[in-house]
């Protein structure tokens, strides 16, 4: 009986509830950091995403978007957080920072410089719209709506019948 008990304990320890879903993606911290900090510009654009405000989220059905130059954002964390809304002046991808209109500090020689803020610490209040951005919003909202559909993954008798007819 001791042997069976020991065997069952060993089997319990081999079960992993939070297994990796994709074997092609590493969970190694150093590899993740290396890929993050040596990412090319087109991937840094995606990494430099910011959440949308609650109003924009309900309007477009999208949670976050990559920040771009003329978006209006509000800082929600850190020294510069507050109610003032500022326009994004520059997206500095190589530093993972964005510069916002009225968020500046004074240097020792008296010159004022923009302060870099990470996009995850802001919320987008107003989007600069163009046709590409509109397409992106529509595509993401459609995918999100399908994922949140109430009968997601459920087959009705009609869908099963049509599937059988086409096969």
JSON list of C-alpha atoms in Angstrom, two decimals:
[
{"chain": "A", "resi": 1, "resn": "UNK", "atom": "CA", "xyz": [0.00, 0.00, 0.00]},
{"chain": "A", "resi": 2, "resn": "UNK", "atom": "CA", "xyz": [2.91, 2.35, 0.67]},
{"chain": "A", "resi": 3, "resn": "UNK", "atom": "CA", "xyz": [4.15, 1.79, -2.87]},
{"chain": "A", "resi": 4, "resn": "UNK", "atom": "CA", "xyz": [0.72, 2.64, -4.34]},
{"chain": "A", "resi": 5, "resn": "UNK", "atom": "CA", "xyz": [0.51, 5.78, -2.20]},
{"chain": "A", "resi": 6, "resn": "UNK", "atom": "CA", "xyz": [3.98, 6.90, -3.30]},
{"chain": "A", "resi": 7, "resn": "UNK", "atom": "CA", "xyz": [3.11, 6.16, -6.94]},
{"chain": "A", "resi": 8, "resn": "UNK", "atom": "CA", "xyz": [-0.10, 8.22, -6.74]},
{"chain": "A", "resi": 9, "resn": "UNK", "atom": "CA", "xyz": [1.83, 11.14, -5.19]},
{"chain": "A", "resi": 10, "resn": "UNK", "atom": "CA", "xyz": [4.36, 11.03, -8.00]},
{"chain": "A", "resi": 11, "resn": "UNK", "atom": "CA", "xyz": [1.59, 11.02, -10.58]},
{"chain": "A", "resi": 12, "resn": "UNK", "atom": "CA", "xyz": [-0.08, 14.04, -8.92]},
{"chain": "A", "resi": 13, "resn": "UNK", "atom": "CA", "xyz": [3.15, 16.05, -9.15]},
{"chain": "A", "resi": 14, "resn": "UNK", "atom": "CA", "xyz": [3.55, 15.38, -12.87]},
{"chain": "A", "resi": 15, "resn": "UNK", "atom": "CA", "xyz": [0.17, 16.99, -13.64]},
{"chain": "A", "resi": 16, "resn": "UNK", "atom": "CA", "xyz": [0.64, 20.66, -14.56]},
{"chain": "A", "resi": 17, "resn": "UNK", "atom": "CA", "xyz": [-2.52, 22.79, -14.56]},
{"chain": "A", "resi": 18, "resn": "UNK", "atom": "CA", "xyz": [-0.92, 25.77, -16.32]},
{"chain": "A", "resi": 19, "resn": "UNK", "atom": "CA", "xyz": [0.74, 24.06, -19.27]},
{"chain": "A", "resi": 20, "resn": "UNK", "atom": "CA", "xyz": [2.06, 26.04, -22.19]},
{"chain": "A", "resi": 21, "resn": "UNK", "atom": "CA", "xyz": [-0.45, 26.34, -24.99]},
{"chain": "A", "resi": 22, "resn": "UNK", "atom": "CA", "xyz": [2.02, 26.99, -27.80]},
{"chain": "A", "resi": 23, "resn": "UNK", "atom": "CA", "xyz": [5.28, 25.04, -27.85]},
{"chain": "A", "resi": 24, "resn": "UNK", "atom": "CA", "xyz": [6.81, 27.51, -30.33]},
{"chain": "A", "resi": 25, "resn": "UNK", "atom": "CA", "xyz": [6.66, 30.36, -27.78]},
{"chain": "A", "resi": 26, "resn": "UNK", "atom": "CA", "xyz": [9.24, 30.29, -25.03]},
{"chain": "A", "resi": 27, "resn": "UNK", "atom": "CA", "xyz": [8.38, 31.15, -21.43]},
{"chain": "A", "resi": 28, "resn": "UNK", "atom": "CA", "xyz": [12.03, 31.80, -20.61]},
{"chain": "A", "resi": 29, "resn": "UNK", "atom": "CA", "xyz": [12.36, 35.26, -19.05]},
{"chain": "A", "resi": 30, "resn": "UNK", "atom": "CA", "xyz": [15.72, 36.08, -20.60]},
{"chain": "A", "resi": 31, "resn": "UNK", "atom": "CA", "xyz": [14.53, 35.10, -24.08]},
{"chain": "A", "resi": 32, "resn": "UNK", "atom": "CA", "xyz": [11.38, 37.22, -23.65]},
{"chain": "A", "resi": 33, "resn": "UNK", "atom": "CA", "xyz": [13.46, 40.22, -22.60]},
{"chain": "A", "resi": 34, "resn": "UNK", "atom": "CA", "xyz": [15.91, 39.72, -25.44]},
{"chain": "A", "resi": 35, "resn": "UNK", "atom": "CA", "xyz": [13.09, 39.58, -28.01]},
{"chain": "A", "resi": 36, "resn": "UNK", "atom": "CA", "xyz": [11.40, 42.61, -26.47]},
{"chain": "A", "resi": 37, "resn": "UNK", "atom": "CA", "xyz": [14.45, 44.87, -26.43]},
{"chain": "A", "resi": 38, "resn": "UNK", "atom": "CA", "xyz": [15.80, 43.76, -29.81]},
{"chain": "A", "resi": 39, "resn": "UNK", "atom": "CA", "xyz": [12.41, 43.89, -31.55]},
{"chain": "A", "resi": 40, "resn": "UNK", "atom": "CA", "xyz": [12.27, 45.56, -34.98]},
{"chain": "A", "resi": 41, "resn": "UNK", "atom": "CA", "xyz": [10.29, 48.75, -35.51]},
{"chain": "A", "resi": 42, "resn": "UNK", "atom": "CA", "xyz": [7.14, 47.16, -36.95]},
{"chain": "A", "resi": 43, "resn": "UNK", "atom": "CA", "xyz": [6.82, 44.93, -33.88]},
{"chain": "A", "resi": 44, "resn": "UNK", "atom": "CA", "xyz": [7.67, 47.79, -31.50]},
{"chain": "A", "resi": 45, "resn": "UNK", "atom": "CA", "xyz": [4.65, 49.62, -32.95]},
{"chain": "A", "resi": 46, "resn": "UNK", "atom": "CA", "xyz": [2.40, 46.83, -31.65]},
{"chain": "A", "resi": 47, "resn": "UNK", "atom": "CA", "xyz": [4.26, 46.67, -28.33]},
{"chain": "A", "resi": 48, "resn": "UNK", "atom": "CA", "xyz": [3.66, 50.41, -27.92]},
{"chain": "A", "resi": 49, "resn": "UNK", "atom": "CA", "xyz": [-0.10, 49.98, -27.58]},
{"chain": "A", "resi": 50, "resn": "UNK", "atom": "CA", "xyz": [-2.26, 51.85, -25.10]},
{"chain": "A", "resi": 51, "resn": "UNK", "atom": "CA", "xyz": [-5.73, 51.07, -23.76]},
{"chain": "A", "resi": 52, "resn": "UNK", "atom": "CA", "xyz": [-8.64, 53.10, -25.07]},
{"chain": "A", "resi": 53, "resn": "UNK", "atom": "CA", "xyz": [-10.81, 55.21, -22.75]},
{"chain": "A", "resi": 54, "resn": "UNK", "atom": "CA", "xyz": [-14.10, 53.70, -21.58]},
{"chain": "A", "resi": 55, "resn": "UNK", "atom": "CA", "xyz": [-16.09, 55.83, -24.05]},
{"chain": "A", "resi": 56, "resn": "UNK", "atom": "CA", "xyz": [-13.93, 54.79, -27.04]},
{"chain": "A", "resi": 57, "resn": "UNK", "atom": "CA", "xyz": [-14.00, 51.17, -25.87]},
{"chain": "A", "resi": 58, "resn": "UNK", "atom": "CA", "xyz": [-17.79, 51.07, -25.95]},
{"chain": "A", "resi": 59, "resn": "UNK", "atom": "CA", "xyz": [-17.92, 53.05, -29.20]},
{"chain": "A", "resi": 60, "resn": "UNK", "atom": "CA", "xyz": [-15.52, 50.84, -31.19]},
{"chain": "A", "resi": 61, "resn": "UNK", "atom": "CA", "xyz": [-15.66, 47.55, -29.26]},
{"chain": "A", "resi": 62, "resn": "UNK", "atom": "CA", "xyz": [-11.84, 47.43, -29.08]},
{"chain": "A", "resi": 63, "resn": "UNK", "atom": "CA", "xyz": [-9.74, 47.43, -25.91]},
{"chain": "A", "resi": 64, "resn": "UNK", "atom": "CA", "xyz": [-6.38, 48.84, -27.04]},
{"chain": "A", "resi": 65, "resn": "UNK", "atom": "CA", "xyz": [-4.63, 50.30, -30.07]},
{"chain": "A", "resi": 66, "resn": "UNK", "atom": "CA", "xyz": [-1.05, 51.15, -31.05]},
{"chain": "A", "resi": 67, "resn": "UNK", "atom": "CA", "xyz": [-0.37, 54.82, -30.25]},
{"chain": "A", "resi": 68, "resn": "UNK", "atom": "CA", "xyz": [0.38, 57.16, -33.14]},
{"chain": "A", "resi": 69, "resn": "UNK", "atom": "CA", "xyz": [1.48, 60.74, -33.56]},
{"chain": "A", "resi": 70, "resn": "UNK", "atom": "CA", "xyz": [-1.71, 62.85, -33.40]},
{"chain": "A", "resi": 71, "resn": "UNK", "atom": "CA", "xyz": [-3.69, 60.78, -30.88]},
{"chain": "A", "resi": 72, "resn": "UNK", "atom": "CA", "xyz": [-4.91, 62.55, -27.76]},
{"chain": "A", "resi": 73, "resn": "UNK", "atom": "CA", "xyz": [-3.91, 60.74, -24.57]},
{"chain": "A", "resi": 74, "resn": "UNK", "atom": "CA", "xyz": [-4.23, 61.10, -20.81]},
{"chain": "A", "resi": 75, "resn": "UNK", "atom": "CA", "xyz": [-1.47, 59.99, -18.43]},
{"chain": "A", "resi": 76, "resn": "UNK", "atom": "CA", "xyz": [-2.87, 57.66, -15.75]},
{"chain": "A", "resi": 77, "resn": "UNK", "atom": "CA", "xyz": [0.28, 56.57, -13.87]},
{"chain": "A", "resi": 78, "resn": "UNK", "atom": "CA", "xyz": [3.40, 58.19, -12.51]},
{"chain": "A", "resi": 79, "resn": "UNK", "atom": "CA", "xyz": [4.45, 61.74, -11.71]},
{"chain": "A", "resi": 80, "resn": "UNK", "atom": "CA", "xyz": [2.59, 63.33, -14.61]},
{"chain": "A", "resi": 81, "resn": "UNK", "atom": "CA", "xyz": [-0.76, 61.61, -14.11]},
{"chain": "A", "resi": 82, "resn": "UNK", "atom": "CA", "xyz": [-3.81, 63.82, -14.05]},
{"chain": "A", "resi": 83, "resn": "UNK", "atom": "CA", "xyz": [-6.88, 65.04, -15.85]},
{"chain": "A", "resi": 84, "resn": "UNK", "atom": "CA", "xyz": [-5.13, 67.08, -18.56]},
{"chain": "A", "resi": 85, "resn": "UNK", "atom": "CA", "xyz": [-5.34, 65.61, -22.06]},
{"chain": "A", "resi": 86, "resn": "UNK", "atom": "CA", "xyz": [-2.41, 66.10, -24.41]},
{"chain": "A", "resi": 87, "resn": "UNK", "atom": "CA", "xyz": [-1.66, 65.35, -28.04]},
{"chain": "A", "resi": 88, "resn": "UNK", "atom": "CA", "xyz": [1.12, 62.88, -28.87]},
{"chain": "A", "resi": 89, "resn": "UNK", "atom": "CA", "xyz": [3.99, 64.87, -30.38]},
{"chain": "A", "resi": 90, "resn": "UNK", "atom": "CA", "xyz": [6.30, 61.96, -31.19]},
{"chain": "A", "resi": 91, "resn": "UNK", "atom": "CA", "xyz": [6.49, 58.18, -30.87]},
{"chain": "A", "resi": 92, "resn": "UNK", "atom": "CA", "xyz": [10.10, 57.25, -30.11]},
{"chain": "A", "resi": 93, "resn": "UNK", "atom": "CA", "xyz": [10.07, 53.54, -30.92]},
{"chain": "A", "resi": 94, "resn": "UNK", "atom": "CA", "xyz": [13.74, 52.89, -30.21]},
{"chain": "A", "resi": 95, "resn": "UNK", "atom": "CA", "xyz": [13.20, 54.06, -26.60]},
{"chain": "A", "resi": 96, "resn": "UNK", "atom": "CA", "xyz": [9.65, 52.64, -26.20]},
{"chain": "A", "resi": 97, "resn": "UNK", "atom": "CA", "xyz": [8.46, 56.16, -25.24]},
{"chain": "A", "resi": 98, "resn": "UNK", "atom": "CA", "xyz": [5.93, 58.71, -26.45]},
{"chain": "A", "resi": 99, "resn": "UNK", "atom": "CA", "xyz": [6.21, 62.47, -26.03]},
{"chain": "A", "resi": 100, "resn": "UNK", "atom": "CA", "xyz": [3.05, 64.36, -25.13]},
{"chain": "A", "resi": 101, "resn": "UNK", "atom": "CA", "xyz": [2.27, 68.01, -25.84]},
{"chain": "A", "resi": 102, "resn": "UNK", "atom": "CA", "xyz": [2.35, 69.76, -22.44]},
{"chain": "A", "resi": 103, "resn": "UNK", "atom": "CA", "xyz": [4.34, 67.20, -20.47]},
{"chain": "A", "resi": 104, "resn": "UNK", "atom": "CA", "xyz": [7.76, 68.80, -20.18]},
{"chain": "A", "resi": 105, "resn": "UNK", "atom": "CA", "xyz": [10.48, 69.49, -17.64]},
{"chain": "A", "resi": 106, "resn": "UNK", "atom": "CA", "xyz": [13.13, 72.13, -17.31]},
{"chain": "A", "resi": 107, "resn": "UNK", "atom": "CA", "xyz": [16.78, 71.24, -17.74]},
{"chain": "A", "resi": 108, "resn": "UNK", "atom": "CA", "xyz": [19.56, 72.73, -15.60]},
{"chain": "A", "resi": 109, "resn": "UNK", "atom": "CA", "xyz": [20.39, 75.26, -18.32]},
{"chain": "A", "resi": 110, "resn": "UNK", "atom": "CA", "xyz": [16.77, 76.46, -18.45]},
{"chain": "A", "resi": 111, "resn": "UNK", "atom": "CA", "xyz": [15.71, 74.67, -21.64]},
{"chain": "A", "resi": 112, "resn": "UNK", "atom": "CA", "xyz": [12.43, 72.76, -21.59]},
{"chain": "A", "resi": 113, "resn": "UNK", "atom": "CA", "xyz": [12.35, 69.22, -22.95]},
{"chain": "A", "resi": 114, "resn": "UNK", "atom": "CA", "xyz": [9.54, 66.72, -23.46]},
{"chain": "A", "resi": 115, "resn": "UNK", "atom": "CA", "xyz": [9.38, 63.87, -20.97]},
{"chain": "A", "resi": 116, "resn": "UNK", "atom": "CA", "xyz": [9.15, 60.35, -22.42]},
{"chain": "A", "resi": 117, "resn": "UNK", "atom": "CA", "xyz": [6.25, 58.28, -21.12]},
{"chain": "A", "resi": 118, "resn": "UNK", "atom": "CA", "xyz": [5.62, 54.60, -21.76]},
{"chain": "A", "resi": 119, "resn": "UNK", "atom": "CA", "xyz": [2.40, 54.02, -23.77]},
{"chain": "A", "resi": 120, "resn": "UNK", "atom": "CA", "xyz": [1.06, 51.50, -21.24]},
{"chain": "A", "resi": 121, "resn": "UNK", "atom": "CA", "xyz": [0.84, 54.34, -18.69]},
{"chain": "A", "resi": 122, "resn": "UNK", "atom": "CA", "xyz": [-1.60, 56.39, -20.78]},
{"chain": "A", "resi": 123, "resn": "UNK", "atom": "CA", "xyz": [-5.13, 55.94, -22.09]},
{"chain": "A", "resi": 124, "resn": "UNK", "atom": "CA", "xyz": [-6.13, 57.07, -25.56]},
{"chain": "A", "resi": 125, "resn": "UNK", "atom": "CA", "xyz": [-8.92, 59.63, -25.33]},
{"chain": "A", "resi": 126, "resn": "UNK", "atom": "CA", "xyz": [-9.21, 60.58, -29.02]},
{"chain": "A", "resi": 127, "resn": "UNK", "atom": "CA", "xyz": [-7.95, 58.64, -32.03]},
{"chain": "A", "resi": 128, "resn": "UNK", "atom": "CA", "xyz": [-6.46, 60.21, -35.14]},
{"chain": "A", "resi": 129, "resn": "UNK", "atom": "CA", "xyz": [-8.62, 58.55, -37.78]},
{"chain": "A", "resi": 130, "resn": "UNK", "atom": "CA", "xyz": [-7.62, 57.57, -41.29]},
{"chain": "A", "resi": 131, "resn": "UNK", "atom": "CA", "xyz": [-8.73, 54.73, -43.53]},
{"chain": "A", "resi": 132, "resn": "UNK", "atom": "CA", "xyz": [-6.12, 52.24, -42.29]},
{"chain": "A", "resi": 133, "resn": "UNK", "atom": "CA", "xyz": [-7.00, 52.90, -38.67]},
{"chain": "A", "resi": 134, "resn": "UNK", "atom": "CA", "xyz": [-10.70, 52.57, -39.43]},
{"chain": "A", "resi": 135, "resn": "UNK", "atom": "CA", "xyz": [-10.06, 49.20, -41.13]},
{"chain": "A", "resi": 136, "resn": "UNK", "atom": "CA", "xyz": [-8.03, 48.02, -38.13]},
{"chain": "A", "resi": 137, "resn": "UNK", "atom": "CA", "xyz": [-10.79, 49.03, -35.70]},
{"chain": "A", "resi": 138, "resn": "UNK", "atom": "CA", "xyz": [-13.48, 47.32, -37.80]},
{"chain": "A", "resi": 139, "resn": "UNK", "atom": "CA", "xyz": [-11.41, 44.13, -38.13]},
{"chain": "A", "resi": 140, "resn": "UNK", "atom": "CA", "xyz": [-10.63, 43.93, -34.40]},
{"chain": "A", "resi": 141, "resn": "UNK", "atom": "CA", "xyz": [-14.20, 44.74, -33.37]},
{"chain": "A", "resi": 142, "resn": "UNK", "atom": "CA", "xyz": [-15.51, 42.02, -35.67]},
{"chain": "A", "resi": 143, "resn": "UNK", "atom": "CA", "xyz": [-13.13, 39.43, -34.22]},
{"chain": "A", "resi": 144, "resn": "UNK", "atom": "CA", "xyz": [-13.98, 40.47, -30.68]},
{"chain": "A", "resi": 145, "resn": "UNK", "atom": "CA", "xyz": [-17.72, 40.31, -31.38]},
{"chain": "A", "resi": 146, "resn": "UNK", "atom": "CA", "xyz": [-17.34, 36.78, -32.79]},
{"chain": "A", "resi": 147, "resn": "UNK", "atom": "CA", "xyz": [-15.30, 35.71, -29.75]},
{"chain": "A", "resi": 148, "resn": "UNK", "atom": "CA", "xyz": [-17.88, 37.12, -27.34]},
{"chain": "A", "resi": 149, "resn": "UNK", "atom": "CA", "xyz": [-20.84, 35.70, -29.27]},
{"chain": "A", "resi": 150, "resn": "UNK", "atom": "CA", "xyz": [-23.41, 34.13, -26.98]},
{"chain": "A", "resi": 151, "resn": "UNK", "atom": "CA", "xyz": [-23.56, 30.84, -28.91]},
{"chain": "A", "resi": 152, "resn": "UNK", "atom": "CA", "xyz": [-19.82, 30.62, -29.45]},
{"chain": "A", "resi": 153, "resn": "UNK", "atom": "CA", "xyz": [-18.86, 27.09, -30.42]},
{"chain": "A", "resi": 154, "resn": "UNK", "atom": "CA", "xyz": [-22.42, 25.85, -30.15]},
{"chain": "A", "resi": 155, "resn": "UNK", "atom": "CA", "xyz": [-24.08, 24.09, -33.07]},
{"chain": "A", "resi": 156, "resn": "UNK", "atom": "CA", "xyz": [-27.75, 24.56, -33.74]},
{"chain": "A", "resi": 157, "resn": "UNK", "atom": "CA", "xyz": [-29.77, 22.07, -35.75]},
{"chain": "A", "resi": 158, "resn": "UNK", "atom": "CA", "xyz": [-29.80, 24.42, -38.77]},
{"chain": "A", "resi": 159, "resn": "UNK", "atom": "CA", "xyz": [-26.02, 24.90, -38.83]},
{"chain": "A", "resi": 160, "resn": "UNK", "atom": "CA", "xyz": [-25.48, 21.16, -38.45]},
{"chain": "A", "resi": 161, "resn": "UNK", "atom": "CA", "xyz": [-27.92, 20.47, -41.30]},
{"chain": "A", "resi": 162, "resn": "UNK", "atom": "CA", "xyz": [-26.24, 23.01, -43.64]},
{"chain": "A", "resi": 163, "resn": "UNK", "atom": "CA", "xyz": [-22.84, 21.57, -42.77]},
{"chain": "A", "resi": 164, "resn": "UNK", "atom": "CA", "xyz": [-24.06, 18.08, -43.65]},
{"chain": "A", "resi": 165, "resn": "UNK", "atom": "CA", "xyz": [-25.51, 19.29, -46.97]},
{"chain": "A", "resi": 166, "resn": "UNK", "atom": "CA", "xyz": [-22.29, 20.99, -48.07]},
{"chain": "A", "resi": 167, "resn": "UNK", "atom": "CA", "xyz": [-20.16, 17.94, -47.15]}
]
